[in-house]
C-alpha cells in the first residue's frame, strides 16, 4: 500500500564546517509518476558517503553542487513500485542515484538491477555500488599493483578501503590497512585477511608503519588526506604510485591541508594521480562480474554498517561516519527496508 505523500530531505542552508540538522529541511509533496523510460522506486536503504558533504558548498566540483532547496543527491536502493522502462518490473529491486526521497524517480538507464543471488540489497550500495567500484577501478587502473608489491590503504575499514585491501590480495600484493582503532585493525587482519594493519592514532605512527611495510610502499590508496598522507609519503618505494581517491579528513575544512613533502615524488620517481569513478561507467558491469566471482569464491567479503532510521537522520549518521563510528559501508535502512 503506497503512502499518500512523499517525504524528501532538502538543503536549507550551506553548512559551515560539518553539516548539522538545521542545514536541512524535511518536506512533503505528492508521489511522483514516472515518465516514459523512467522508474519509480521506494527507498529501502540510503547510502551515507563522506563525499556527500563536498557537494553542499557554494562552488564547483566534478558534479553539480546541490542548490538551496534542492533534494540531497545520494545513492539509494529499493523496490520498484511503478515502471515505464522495459528492464524493470514492479516488485524488482534497483539501485542508483535517486536522492533522499522516500519515493524517487530515475531513468531506467541510470539504475542498476539488483541480483539477490549475488549479494543482499544493501551490498548494491556498498561493495557492488559506487564505493566498491571506486576501490576496483582506483586500485587496478590507477594504482596497478603487481604481485609481491605492498599496497597501503587509508580508512581501510571503511566502504572503499575494505574492498581495496581485499582486491590487492586477490592480485597477489601485500595489503596493509590504516584505521582508527585496535578493533578496526583486528577486523582487517582477522576477518578480511589483510597482511597487516596500523592504527594511525598510535603514539608513534611512523615506527608502526615502518614495521608493517619493511619493503616500503609501492601503492598508497588514499581516502583520508591531511597529515596522515604526509607520513605515508615518507615510506614510498621507488616508482611508487599514490592513488588520490578522496580526503575525508579535509571535507569539513575551509582550507585544505596538502602534502608538505611532495618532493619525495621526485626522489622516488613516484607519481600521484586522482580519478573520479564516473569516468569508468561503461565498465561497471565488468567490475561487478569480477566481484561477484570473488564473492562466490570467498575471497571478497562485503560488510555494511546499517543504522535503522528515517530520511531526517541523514545528518547525524553522516556525523557518525566522520567520527569513524563505522566499519564497512555506512547505510540507513528506512522503515520500508528489508
Ligand atoms: N574518487 C572517487 O570517485 C570516489 C568515489 C567514492 C568515494 N571516494 C572517496 O573514498 C573515500 C572513502 O569513502 P567511504 O565511503 O569508503 O567512507 P568510509 O571510509 O566508509 O568512512 C569514512 C572513514 O574515514 C575515516 N575518517 C573520518 N574522518 C577522518 C579524519 N578526520 N581523519 C582521518 N580519517 C577519518 C574514518 O575511519 P577511521 O576510524 O579509520 O579514521 C571513517 O570510518 C572518501 O574520501 C570518498 O570521498 C572517492
mmCIF file of C-alpha atoms and ligand atoms in Angstrom:
data_model
loop_
_atom_site.group_PDB
_atom_site.id
_atom_site.type_symbol
_atom_site.label_atom_id
_atom_site.label_comp_id
_atom_site.label_asym_id
_atom_site.label_seq_id
_atom_site.Cartn_x
_atom_site.Cartn_y
_atom_site.Cartn_z
ATOM 1 C CA UNK A 1 0.000 0.000 0.000
ATOM 2 C CA UNK A 2 1.592 3.314 -1.060
ATOM 3 C CA UNK A 3 1.715 6.324 1.260
ATOM 4 C CA UNK A 4 -0.329 9.366 0.176
ATOM 5 C CA UNK A 5 2.659 11.685 0.137
ATOM 6 C CA UNK A 6 6.361 11.552 -0.470
ATOM 7 C CA UNK A 7 8.966 12.836 2.026
ATOM 8 C CA UNK A 8 12.322 14.248 0.965
ATOM 9 C CA UNK A 9 15.317 15.928 2.630
ATOM 10 C CA UNK A 10 16.434 19.233 1.104
ATOM 11 C CA UNK A 11 19.408 21.536 1.619
ATOM 12 C CA UNK A 12 18.114 24.543 3.621
ATOM 13 C CA UNK A 13 21.411 26.439 4.004
ATOM 14 C CA UNK A 14 25.067 25.855 3.215
ATOM 15 C CA UNK A 15 26.868 24.122 6.101
ATOM 16 C CA UNK A 16 29.649 25.911 7.909
ATOM 17 C CA UNK A 17 32.169 23.161 8.664
ATOM 18 C CA UNK A 18 30.439 19.913 9.487
ATOM 19 C CA UNK A 19 26.769 19.752 8.431
ATOM 20 C CA UNK A 20 24.151 19.902 11.229
ATOM 21 C CA UNK A 21 20.431 19.111 11.303
ATOM 22 C CA UNK A 22 19.428 22.779 10.790
ATOM 23 C CA UNK A 23 21.198 22.795 7.408
ATOM 24 C CA UNK A 24 18.386 20.547 6.078
ATOM 25 C CA UNK A 25 14.631 20.646 5.760
ATOM 26 C CA UNK A 26 12.260 17.690 5.618
ATOM 27 C CA UNK A 27 9.482 18.378 3.102
ATOM 28 C CA UNK A 28 6.450 16.505 1.749
ATOM 29 C CA UNK A 29 4.904 16.501 -1.683
ATOM 30 C CA UNK A 30 2.988 14.187 -3.974
ATOM 31 C CA UNK A 31 4.494 10.869 -5.003
ATOM 32 C CA UNK A 32 5.938 11.470 -8.497
ATOM 33 C CA UNK A 33 4.784 9.456 -11.518
ATOM 34 C CA UNK A 34 7.431 8.074 -13.858
ATOM 35 C CA UNK A 35 7.566 9.382 -17.423
ATOM 36 C CA UNK A 36 8.302 7.112 -20.395
ATOM 37 C CA UNK A 37 11.673 5.374 -19.751
ATOM 38 C CA UNK A 38 11.595 6.130 -16.015
ATOM 39 C CA UNK A 39 11.132 4.006 -12.904
ATOM 40 C CA UNK A 40 9.594 4.884 -9.503
ATOM 41 C CA UNK A 41 11.477 3.300 -6.599
ATOM 42 C CA UNK A 42 10.529 3.167 -2.913
ATOM 43 C CA UNK A 43 13.741 3.660 -0.929
ATOM 44 C CA UNK A 44 14.822 0.901 1.455
ATOM 45 C CA UNK A 45 18.479 1.915 2.002
ATOM 46 C CA UNK A 46 20.236 5.300 1.813
ATOM 47 C CA UNK A 47 23.959 5.482 1.125
ATOM 48 C CA UNK A 48 25.900 7.620 3.646
ATOM 49 C CA UNK A 49 29.078 8.945 1.994
ATOM 50 C CA UNK A 50 31.716 11.379 3.284
ATOM 51 C CA UNK A 51 31.900 12.984 -0.179
ATOM 52 C CA UNK A 52 28.201 13.983 0.009
ATOM 53 C CA UNK A 53 29.385 16.933 2.138
ATOM 54 C CA UNK A 54 31.576 18.256 -0.689
ATOM 55 C CA UNK A 55 28.513 18.946 -2.879
ATOM 56 C CA UNK A 56 26.812 21.251 -0.368
ATOM 57 C CA UNK A 57 29.344 24.099 -0.688
ATOM 58 C CA UNK A 58 28.972 27.130 -2.884
ATOM 59 C CA UNK A 59 31.367 26.465 -5.750
ATOM 60 C CA UNK A 60 32.072 23.821 -8.296
ATOM 61 C CA UNK A 61 33.207 20.215 -8.319
ATOM 62 C CA UNK A 62 33.164 17.224 -10.657
ATOM 63 C CA UNK A 63 29.388 17.139 -10.078
ATOM 64 C CA UNK A 64 26.867 19.942 -9.853
ATOM 65 C CA UNK A 65 26.537 21.434 -6.369
ATOM 66 C CA UNK A 66 23.234 20.875 -4.583
ATOM 67 C CA UNK A 67 21.403 24.207 -4.695
ATOM 68 C CA UNK A 68 19.467 25.591 -1.717
ATOM 69 C CA UNK A 69 16.030 23.970 -1.645
ATOM 70 C CA UNK A 70 17.144 21.006 -3.742
ATOM 71 C CA UNK A 71 16.868 17.395 -2.594
ATOM 72 C CA UNK A 72 20.123 15.878 -1.278
ATOM 73 C CA UNK A 73 21.577 13.788 -4.058
ATOM 74 C CA UNK A 74 22.912 10.397 -2.852
ATOM 75 C CA UNK A 75 22.651 6.754 -3.990
ATOM 76 C CA UNK A 76 19.597 4.812 -2.841
ATOM 77 C CA UNK A 77 18.431 1.200 -3.179
ATOM 78 C CA UNK A 78 14.843 -0.010 -3.020
ATOM 79 C CA UNK A 79 11.832 -1.634 -4.628
ATOM 80 C CA UNK A 80 10.303 -0.743 -7.984
ATOM 81 C CA UNK A 81 6.710 0.383 -7.406
ATOM 82 C CA UNK A 82 5.951 1.652 -10.918
ATOM 83 C CA UNK A 83 7.905 1.209 -14.124
ATOM 84 C CA UNK A 84 7.837 2.680 -17.605
ATOM 85 C CA UNK A 85 11.137 1.068 -18.567
ATOM 86 C CA UNK A 86 11.282 -2.419 -20.145
ATOM 87 C CA UNK A 87 14.191 -3.621 -17.947
ATOM 88 C CA UNK A 88 12.368 -3.088 -14.629
ATOM 89 C CA UNK A 89 9.179 -4.714 -13.368
ATOM 90 C CA UNK A 90 7.139 -3.817 -10.302
ATOM 91 C CA UNK A 91 8.448 -5.671 -7.249
ATOM 92 C CA UNK A 92 12.033 -5.908 -8.550
ATOM 93 C CA UNK A 93 14.898 -4.226 -6.718
ATOM 94 C CA UNK A 94 17.062 -1.425 -8.092
ATOM 95 C CA UNK A 95 19.868 0.909 -7.008
ATOM 96 C CA UNK A 96 21.003 4.290 -8.278
ATOM 97 C CA UNK A 97 21.478 7.997 -7.648
ATOM 98 C CA UNK A 98 17.878 8.820 -6.721
ATOM 99 C CA UNK A 99 18.496 11.213 -3.818
ATOM 100 C CA UNK A 100 16.909 11.496 -0.385
ATOM 101 C CA UNK A 101 13.295 10.836 -1.375
ATOM 102 C CA UNK A 102 11.040 8.213 0.148
ATOM 103 C CA UNK A 103 9.878 7.573 -3.443
ATOM 104 C CA UNK A 104 12.398 8.526 -6.123
ATOM 105 C CA UNK A 105 12.150 8.581 -9.901
ATOM 106 C CA UNK A 106 15.092 7.910 -12.212
ATOM 107 C CA UNK A 107 15.623 6.907 -15.837
ATOM 108 C CA UNK A 108 15.847 3.113 -16.029
ATOM 109 C CA UNK A 109 19.092 3.537 -17.966
ATOM 110 C CA UNK A 110 20.679 5.120 -14.857
ATOM 111 C CA UNK A 111 19.623 2.326 -12.479
ATOM 112 C CA UNK A 112 21.293 -0.971 -11.616
ATOM 113 C CA UNK A 113 19.215 -4.156 -11.461
ATOM 114 C CA UNK A 114 19.800 -5.887 -8.132
ATOM 115 C CA UNK A 115 20.505 -9.629 -8.165
ATOM 116 C CA UNK A 116 19.983 -11.033 -4.664
ATOM 117 C CA UNK A 117 21.706 -14.274 -5.693
ATOM 118 C CA UNK A 118 24.978 -12.313 -5.757
ATOM 119 C CA UNK A 119 24.542 -10.173 -2.634
ATOM 120 C CA UNK A 120 21.803 -8.643 -0.453
ATOM 121 C CA UNK A 121 20.169 -5.347 -1.442
ATOM 122 C CA UNK A 122 22.332 -3.328 0.974
ATOM 123 C CA UNK A 123 25.546 -4.510 -0.749
ATOM 124 C CA UNK A 124 24.407 -2.910 -4.016
ATOM 125 C CA UNK A 125 25.141 0.455 -2.365
ATOM 126 C CA UNK A 126 28.431 -0.823 -0.904
ATOM 127 C CA UNK A 127 30.746 -3.399 -2.446
ATOM 128 C CA UNK A 128 28.703 -3.694 -5.636
ATOM 129 C CA UNK A 129 27.798 0.008 -5.585
ATOM 130 C CA UNK A 130 29.894 3.100 -6.203
ATOM 131 C CA UNK A 131 32.231 2.576 -3.248
ATOM 132 C CA UNK A 132 33.216 -0.958 -4.308
ATOM 133 C CA UNK A 133 33.610 0.207 -7.914
ATOM 134 C CA UNK A 134 35.806 3.069 -6.680
ATOM 135 C CA UNK A 135 38.046 0.545 -4.953
ATOM 136 C CA UNK A 136 38.170 -1.687 -8.043
ATOM 137 C CA UNK A 137 38.995 0.942 -10.667
ATOM 138 C CA UNK A 138 41.102 3.203 -8.453
ATOM 139 C CA UNK A 139 43.307 0.332 -7.392
ATOM 140 C CA UNK A 140 43.545 -1.628 -10.636
ATOM 141 C CA UNK A 141 43.574 1.209 -13.180
ATOM 142 C CA UNK A 142 45.468 3.907 -11.260
ATOM 143 C CA UNK A 143 47.450 2.000 -8.619
ATOM 144 C CA UNK A 144 48.191 -1.010 -10.864
ATOM 145 C CA UNK A 145 49.520 -3.275 -8.057
ATOM 146 C CA UNK A 146 51.892 -6.058 -9.085
ATOM 147 C CA UNK A 147 52.280 -9.417 -7.316
ATOM 148 C CA UNK A 148 54.559 -9.079 -4.304
ATOM 149 C CA UNK A 149 54.190 -5.280 -4.094
ATOM 150 C CA UNK A 150 52.931 -3.546 -0.937
ATOM 151 C CA UNK A 151 49.620 -1.656 -1.076
ATOM 152 C CA UNK A 152 48.693 0.632 1.833
ATOM 153 C CA UNK A 153 45.125 1.939 2.072
ATOM 154 C CA UNK A 154 43.777 4.612 4.431
ATOM 155 C CA UNK A 155 40.276 4.473 6.018
ATOM 156 C CA UNK A 156 40.858 0.774 5.420
ATOM 157 C CA UNK A 157 37.883 -0.492 7.405
ATOM 158 C CA UNK A 158 35.527 1.838 5.518
ATOM 159 C CA UNK A 159 33.456 1.133 2.425
ATOM 160 C CA UNK A 160 36.140 1.824 -0.192
ATOM 161 C CA UNK A 161 39.153 0.817 1.891
ATOM 162 C CA UNK A 162 37.988 -2.656 2.899
ATOM 163 C CA UNK A 163 37.495 -3.581 -0.765
ATOM 164 C CA UNK A 164 40.835 -2.067 -1.854
ATOM 165 C CA UNK A 165 42.812 -4.272 0.543
ATOM 166 C CA UNK A 166 40.968 -7.438 -0.439
ATOM 167 C CA UNK A 167 41.421 -6.809 -4.179
ATOM 168 C CA UNK A 168 45.107 -6.065 -3.582
ATOM 169 C CA UNK A 169 45.442 -9.535 -2.021
ATOM 170 C CA UNK A 170 43.456 -11.171 -4.815
ATOM 171 C CA UNK A 171 46.013 -9.675 -7.222
ATOM 172 C CA UNK A 172 48.924 -11.110 -5.225
ATOM 173 C CA UNK A 173 50.005 -7.906 -3.495
ATOM 174 C CA UNK A 174 50.586 -7.393 0.226
ATOM 175 C CA UNK A 175 47.738 -5.402 1.816
ATOM 176 C CA UNK A 176 48.308 -3.062 4.759
ATOM 177 C CA UNK A 177 45.354 -1.148 6.185
ATOM 178 C CA UNK A 178 45.429 2.115 8.147
ATOM 179 C CA UNK A 179 42.471 2.580 10.517
ATOM 180 C CA UNK A 180 41.457 4.470 13.629
ATOM 181 C CA UNK A 181 41.142 1.829 16.371
ATOM 182 C CA UNK A 182 42.559 -1.535 17.516
ATOM 183 C CA UNK A 183 39.141 -3.106 16.875
ATOM 184 C CA UNK A 184 39.192 -1.907 13.252
ATOM 185 C CA UNK A 185 42.755 -3.184 12.820
ATOM 186 C CA UNK A 186 41.730 -6.622 14.129
ATOM 187 C CA UNK A 187 38.751 -6.647 11.749
ATOM 188 C CA UNK A 188 41.116 -6.032 8.824
ATOM 189 C CA UNK A 189 43.643 -8.739 9.649
ATOM 190 C CA UNK A 190 41.425 -11.363 11.300
ATOM 191 C CA UNK A 191 38.225 -11.089 9.251
ATOM 192 C CA UNK A 192 39.300 -9.638 5.896
ATOM 193 C CA UNK A 193 42.754 -11.219 5.596
ATOM 194 C CA UNK A 194 44.855 -8.020 5.346
ATOM 195 C CA UNK A 195 48.547 -8.813 5.909
ATOM 196 C CA UNK A 196 48.932 -6.036 8.485
ATOM 197 C CA UNK A 197 47.042 -3.090 9.941
ATOM 198 C CA UNK A 198 48.232 0.090 11.629
ATOM 199 C CA UNK A 199 46.270 2.336 13.990
ATOM 200 C CA UNK A 200 47.022 5.903 12.856
ATOM 201 C CA UNK A 201 46.235 7.180 16.359
ATOM 202 C CA UNK A 202 49.345 5.361 17.661
ATOM 203 C CA UNK A 203 51.834 7.478 19.641
ATOM 204 C CA UNK A 204 54.493 6.678 17.002
ATOM 205 C CA UNK A 205 52.749 6.187 13.688
ATOM 206 C CA UNK A 206 55.905 6.210 11.567
ATOM 207 C CA UNK A 207 57.504 3.491 13.712
ATOM 208 C CA UNK A 208 54.406 1.282 13.355
ATOM 209 C CA UNK A 209 54.129 1.989 9.653
ATOM 210 C CA UNK A 210 57.780 1.097 9.071
ATOM 211 C CA UNK A 211 57.309 -2.209 10.930
ATOM 212 C CA UNK A 212 54.251 -3.024 8.773
ATOM 213 C CA UNK A 213 55.952 -2.057 5.478
ATOM 214 C CA UNK A 214 59.503 -3.487 5.641
ATOM 215 C CA UNK A 215 59.849 -3.234 1.823
ATOM 216 C CA UNK A 216 58.388 0.304 1.790
ATOM 217 C CA UNK A 217 55.120 1.139 -0.064
ATOM 218 C CA UNK A 218 54.511 0.637 -3.773
ATOM 219 C CA UNK A 219 50.885 1.860 -3.835
ATOM 220 C CA UNK A 220 49.249 4.302 -1.422
ATOM 221 C CA UNK A 221 45.474 4.289 -1.929
ATOM 222 C CA UNK A 222 44.483 7.429 -0.061
ATOM 223 C CA UNK A 223 40.960 8.118 1.177
ATOM 224 C CA UNK A 224 41.853 10.461 4.031
ATOM 225 C CA UNK A 225 44.489 13.066 3.033
ATOM 226 C CA UNK A 226 45.923 15.567 5.544
ATOM 227 C CA UNK A 227 48.942 14.872 7.766
ATOM 228 C CA UNK A 228 48.391 11.092 7.544
ATOM 229 C CA UNK A 229 49.209 11.220 3.829
ATOM 230 C CA UNK A 230 52.412 13.139 4.641
ATOM 231 C CA UNK A 231 53.524 10.298 6.900
ATOM 232 C CA UNK A 232 52.736 7.660 4.275
ATOM 233 C CA UNK A 233 54.673 9.526 1.569
ATOM 234 C CA UNK A 234 57.809 9.130 3.722
ATOM 235 C CA UNK A 235 57.578 5.330 3.192
ATOM 236 C CA UNK A 236 57.063 5.434 -0.584
ATOM 237 C CA UNK A 237 59.172 2.997 -2.623
ATOM 238 C CA UNK A 238 60.965 3.870 -5.874
ATOM 239 C CA UNK A 239 58.373 4.130 -8.703
ATOM 240 C CA UNK A 240 55.623 4.241 -6.072
ATOM 241 C CA UNK A 241 52.083 5.320 -7.002
ATOM 242 C CA UNK A 242 49.741 7.435 -4.877
ATOM 243 C CA UNK A 243 46.083 6.976 -5.809
ATOM 244 C CA UNK A 244 44.087 10.046 -4.759
ATOM 245 C CA UNK A 245 40.631 8.652 -4.028
ATOM 246 C CA UNK A 246 39.491 11.314 -1.578
ATOM 247 C CA UNK A 247 40.399 13.280 1.549
ATOM 248 C CA UNK A 248 37.790 12.634 4.221
ATOM 249 C CA UNK A 249 39.864 14.433 6.870
ATOM 250 C CA UNK A 250 39.590 17.656 4.809
ATOM 251 C CA UNK A 251 35.963 17.738 3.655
ATOM 252 C CA UNK A 252 34.750 19.854 6.594
ATOM 253 C CA UNK A 253 37.718 22.298 6.416
ATOM 254 C CA UNK A 254 37.733 25.719 4.785
ATOM 255 C CA UNK A 255 41.405 25.381 3.878
ATOM 256 C CA UNK A 256 42.621 22.027 2.586
ATOM 257 C CA UNK A 257 45.892 20.686 4.017
ATOM 258 C CA UNK A 258 48.082 19.459 1.149
ATOM 259 C CA UNK A 259 51.203 17.287 1.348
ATOM 260 C CA UNK A 260 54.250 19.238 2.505
ATOM 261 C CA UNK A 261 56.765 16.586 1.450
ATOM 262 C CA UNK A 262 55.752 16.157 -2.172
ATOM 263 C CA UNK A 263 59.393 16.378 -3.265
ATOM 264 C CA UNK A 264 59.593 12.718 -2.257
ATOM 265 C CA UNK A 265 57.818 12.133 -5.581
ATOM 266 C CA UNK A 266 60.968 13.346 -7.355
ATOM 267 C CA UNK A 267 63.362 11.435 -5.113
ATOM 268 C CA UNK A 268 61.393 8.216 -5.514
ATOM 269 C CA UNK A 269 60.455 8.731 -9.210
ATOM 270 C CA UNK A 270 56.884 8.345 -7.983
ATOM 271 C CA UNK A 271 53.551 9.609 -9.262
ATOM 272 C CA UNK A 272 50.355 10.866 -7.660
ATOM 273 C CA UNK A 273 47.139 10.561 -9.656
ATOM 274 C CA UNK A 274 43.495 11.155 -8.917
ATOM 275 C CA UNK A 275 40.413 9.684 -10.551
ATOM 276 C CA UNK A 276 36.626 10.005 -10.498
ATOM 277 C CA UNK A 277 34.632 6.798 -10.581
ATOM 278 C CA UNK A 278 32.086 8.110 -13.112
ATOM 279 C CA UNK A 279 34.812 8.006 -15.807
ATOM 280 C CA UNK A 280 34.584 4.191 -15.669
ATOM 281 C CA UNK A 281 30.796 3.998 -16.033
ATOM 282 C CA UNK A 282 30.892 1.923 -19.209
ATOM 283 C CA UNK A 283 32.925 -0.748 -17.380
ATOM 284 C CA UNK A 284 30.821 -1.147 -14.189
ATOM 285 C CA UNK A 285 29.337 -4.448 -15.428
ATOM 286 C CA UNK A 286 32.804 -5.898 -15.994
ATOM 287 C CA UNK A 287 33.860 -4.935 -12.447
ATOM 288 C CA UNK A 288 30.676 -6.339 -10.901
ATOM 289 C CA UNK A 289 31.198 -9.635 -12.758
ATOM 290 C CA UNK A 290 34.718 -9.929 -11.291
ATOM 291 C CA UNK A 291 33.484 -9.001 -7.827
ATOM 292 C CA UNK A 292 30.581 -11.465 -7.995
ATOM 293 C CA UNK A 293 33.062 -14.238 -8.845
ATOM 294 C CA UNK A 294 35.312 -13.225 -5.933
ATOM 295 C CA UNK A 295 32.334 -13.156 -3.547
ATOM 296 C CA UNK A 296 31.342 -16.669 -4.679
ATOM 297 C CA UNK A 297 34.939 -17.858 -4.233
ATOM 298 C CA UNK A 298 35.033 -16.369 -0.708
ATOM 299 C CA UNK A 299 37.978 -14.070 -1.495
ATOM 300 C CA UNK A 300 35.917 -10.860 -1.274
ATOM 301 C CA UNK A 301 33.826 -10.195 1.837
ATOM 302 C CA UNK A 302 31.445 -7.268 1.971
ATOM 303 C CA UNK A 303 30.299 -5.614 5.128
ATOM 304 C CA UNK A 304 27.691 -2.952 5.759
ATOM 305 C CA UNK A 305 27.166 -0.865 8.872
ATOM 306 C CA UNK A 306 23.388 -0.461 8.817
ATOM 307 C CA UNK A 307 21.607 2.075 11.036
ATOM 308 C CA UNK A 308 17.792 1.924 11.210
ATOM 309 C CA UNK A 309 16.396 5.418 10.679
ATOM 310 C CA UNK A 310 14.469 7.976 8.652
ATOM 311 C CA UNK A 311 15.431 10.497 5.963
ATOM 312 C CA UNK A 312 15.851 13.186 8.628
ATOM 313 C CA UNK A 313 18.541 11.099 10.366
ATOM 314 C CA UNK A 314 20.940 11.567 7.449
ATOM 315 C CA UNK A 315 23.000 14.433 9.022
ATOM 316 C CA UNK A 316 23.585 12.670 12.328
ATOM 317 C CA UNK A 317 24.516 9.366 10.651
ATOM 318 C CA UNK A 318 26.944 11.308 8.424
ATOM 319 C CA UNK A 319 28.383 12.800 11.624
ATOM 320 C CA UNK A 320 28.948 9.279 12.958
ATOM 321 C CA UNK A 321 30.874 8.479 9.773
ATOM 322 C CA UNK A 322 33.121 11.492 10.354
ATOM 323 C CA UNK A 323 33.645 10.287 13.920
ATOM 324 C CA UNK A 324 34.909 6.988 12.483
ATOM 325 C CA UNK A 325 31.976 5.089 14.015
ATOM 326 C CA UNK A 326 31.523 2.814 11.008
ATOM 327 C CA UNK A 327 33.090 -0.474 9.956
ATOM 328 C CA UNK A 328 32.182 -1.182 6.355
ATOM 329 C CA UNK A 329 29.716 0.729 4.222
ATOM 330 C CA UNK A 330 27.533 3.117 6.263
ATOM 331 C CA UNK A 331 23.831 2.898 5.339
ATOM 332 C CA UNK A 332 20.477 3.993 6.719
ATOM 333 C CA UNK A 333 17.718 1.383 6.490
ATOM 334 C CA UNK A 334 14.344 3.110 6.213
ATOM 335 C CA UNK A 335 11.210 1.571 7.787
ATOM 336 C CA UNK A 336 10.294 0.127 4.332
ATOM 337 C CA UNK A 337 13.681 -1.624 4.167
ATOM 338 C CA UNK A 338 14.212 -5.351 4.169
HETATM 339 N N1 LIG B 1 37.347 9.277 -6.419
HETATM 340 C C1 LIG B 1 36.095 8.831 -6.441
HETATM 341 O O1 LIG B 1 35.454 8.738 -7.494
HETATM 342 C C2 LIG B 1 35.449 8.406 -5.151
HETATM 343 C C3 LIG B 1 34.197 7.764 -5.138
HETATM 344 C C4 LIG B 1 33.644 7.373 -3.915
HETATM 345 C C5 LIG B 1 34.328 7.661 -2.720
HETATM 346 N N2 LIG B 1 35.525 8.318 -2.799
HETATM 347 C C6 LIG B 1 36.271 8.664 -1.570
HETATM 348 O O2 LIG B 1 36.602 7.485 -0.867
HETATM 349 C C7 LIG B 1 36.849 7.858 0.495
HETATM 350 C C8 LIG B 1 36.256 6.805 1.420
HETATM 351 O O3 LIG B 1 34.834 6.875 1.324
HETATM 352 P P1 LIG B 1 33.926 5.789 2.053
HETATM 353 O O4 LIG B 1 32.548 5.971 1.550
HETATM 354 O O5 LIG B 1 34.593 4.476 1.945
HETATM 355 O O6 LIG B 1 33.949 6.268 3.570
HETATM 356 P P2 LIG B 1 34.371 5.401 4.806
HETATM 357 O O7 LIG B 1 35.825 5.123 4.664
HETATM 358 O O8 LIG B 1 33.452 4.256 4.961
HETATM 359 O O9 LIG B 1 34.114 6.336 6.063
HETATM 360 C C9 LIG B 1 34.940 7.365 6.399
HETATM 361 C C10 LIG B 1 36.108 6.871 7.298
HETATM 362 O O10 LIG B 1 37.098 7.860 7.213
HETATM 363 C C11 LIG B 1 37.784 7.920 8.413
HETATM 364 N N3 LIG B 1 37.803 9.321 8.859
HETATM 365 C C12 LIG B 1 36.754 10.127 9.086
HETATM 366 N N4 LIG B 1 37.171 11.328 9.469
HETATM 367 C C13 LIG B 1 38.524 11.270 9.486
HETATM 368 C C14 LIG B 1 39.555 12.188 9.795
HETATM 369 N N5 LIG B 1 39.288 13.440 10.180
HETATM 370 N N6 LIG B 1 40.843 11.768 9.674
HETATM 371 C C15 LIG B 1 41.132 10.516 9.283
HETATM 372 N N7 LIG B 1 40.193 9.599 8.984
HETATM 373 C C16 LIG B 1 38.921 9.982 9.086
HETATM 374 C C17 LIG B 1 37.059 7.066 9.448
HETATM 375 O O11 LIG B 1 37.809 5.854 9.622
HETATM 376 P P3 LIG B 1 38.868 5.720 10.840
HETATM 377 O O12 LIG B 1 38.119 5.360 12.080
HETATM 378 O O13 LIG B 1 39.753 4.618 10.374
HETATM 379 O O14 LIG B 1 39.520 7.043 10.966
HETATM 380 C C18 LIG B 1 35.742 6.756 8.770
HETATM 381 O O15 LIG B 1 35.284 5.473 9.104
HETATM 382 C C19 LIG B 1 36.283 9.258 0.682
HETATM 383 O O16 LIG B 1 37.348 10.184 0.727
HETATM 384 C C20 LIG B 1 35.454 9.464 -0.566
HETATM 385 O O17 LIG B 1 35.351 10.816 -0.944
HETATM 386 C C21 LIG B 1 36.092 8.682 -3.969
#
